[in-house]
Amino acid sequence: MTDVEENVPVKDPGDAESRPCKPESSGPTREDKSSLRDHPSRLRNTVNDASKLSSEIGMNRDFRMEEKVLPPGSLEGRIRETMHDAFWDHLKERLSATPPDFSCALELLKEIKEILLSLLLPRQNRLRSEIEEALDMDLLTQEAEHGALNVPHLSKYILNMMTLLCAPVRDEAVQKLENISDPVWLLRGIFQVLGLMKMDMVNYTIQSLQPQLQEHSIQYERAKFQDLLNKQPSLLDHTARWLTRAAAQLSAPPPSGPDAADAASSPCSSPGGGQQPGAPQPHHGAVPGLPEPPPLGP
């Protein structure tokens, strides 16, 4: 079980901890969008990368997204930890001021609200309404202006909601948060566990979409093969020869004797066991029940 005190990033670089009181939007910025429009080649590369990723997800039932874990003592890890510590120290100073400054805490509560809403399924309308009401930012802002914002009470509500929404594997991490009395450390722990819960939701969504992605991957591979075939019609001859050799190997009786190892070599190999001159290299992603197919390109 992941300890809530370990350095689990809430987001990718540029998250709420590394940018005081300014949670980062998850969508592309205006600059990013215009950059893609102005550079068609980059847009094509982005589309191709997305197609390859969906194809990989469709063909690999064990595919999972995981948080990036930095090596212990790495420069990036030390920099990130220093920035996170500075952020939470800054928050502690604001909450300890006289009168307390809740502006930063409000930004964090707003981001927590957005994360909780993103973890809901479309049918969970009652919980959506409850979160909207309990974390009404206009009302919380008024309470903060009058110095009446109850951060521990709000944190308790957030923990209860996390208990309802988290996967069973996260129950222990949420329970550990209930033992933290310091409001700053509690908020820090909440963000760490919410980061894990977001990744759980991503993997749940991937598993739910896998049948559709598998169909897409079949169409993608077929289209790529046709595209390469249009450029190099001779590739079909390689495929036909490979199918002929594969069928002959599968229908042949099992070899026996000292030459069995050589006879069991790939159908794309020469009788001596080596690769034929100019023969295509094996292509990763074999069809079940058949030897490795030839590649679709030179």
Phi, psi and omega in degrees: 000133181289130178283138184290347181271352180285164185278087176256115183294138177291320180219186171289175180311136184100021183281185186295331183287325186273358179225098190309125171058019183226084179298142184273139177289143181279345182271167180292146179282169178299323179295319180297317182295315180294326178297319179293322180293323183280348182230087181304326181295322178293322178296318178297318179297320179296316179296318180296318179297320179295321179294319179295320180295315179296326177294318179296318179296319182294327183268345183243103182293340181265010182297132179216143172272140181227151176294144177286122179253118181283144178299143179302132178079006180290155181298315180298321179295319180294320179295315180297317180296321179296318180293320178296315179300319180297320180297311184289329173296321178298318178296319181297320179297319181292319181288336181271355182290166178237109356284163182296144176257110185263007185299317181290319179298324179296320178297320179293319178296323178296318180290322177300317178301315180297321179293315179300317179295325180290340180275352182280148172277158183304329184278352185273061184289325181296315179295324178299314179295322181295317179294318179301322181284316183290328181246047176290109188293328178296316179292318179295326178294320177296319178297320180295321180296333179261009178069024185247015180288120183264087183296315179301320179295317179295322178296321178297318178297318180298319178297318178299320180291323177296323177299322179289326190263341187283157173288156181306329182293343181261000182302316183296319180296320179293320179297323178296326179296330181294342180269000181267121182265331181290124185297326181289313178296328178293315178298321179297316178294323178299315180295322180296314181288324176299325176299319177293321180294323176297320178292324175299319180293322177299314181292325176296318179295320178300315179297323180293325183269358187302319178301317178292321179292327178296317177297320178297320181295325177296314178296322180296312180296321180295317180294319179296319179297316180296322179297315178292325179294325177295327180278325182226085181303336182292344179300328180294327176295318176301317181295318180297318179294321179296316178298320179297314180294320180296317179296320180295320181292319182290330181272347181285149177294152180301134179290157177217162179094186184294339181270009185298320183296319180292321182292338183271010181288172184301145178295346178271001183266159178282165181304332181278000178095347180270168180285134178296144179301126178081359181288146180291149177285153179300147181257129180290133180112050185291153175285132180304132178093352180236155175294172181301130180280166175287163180286167180267001181218171182292000000 
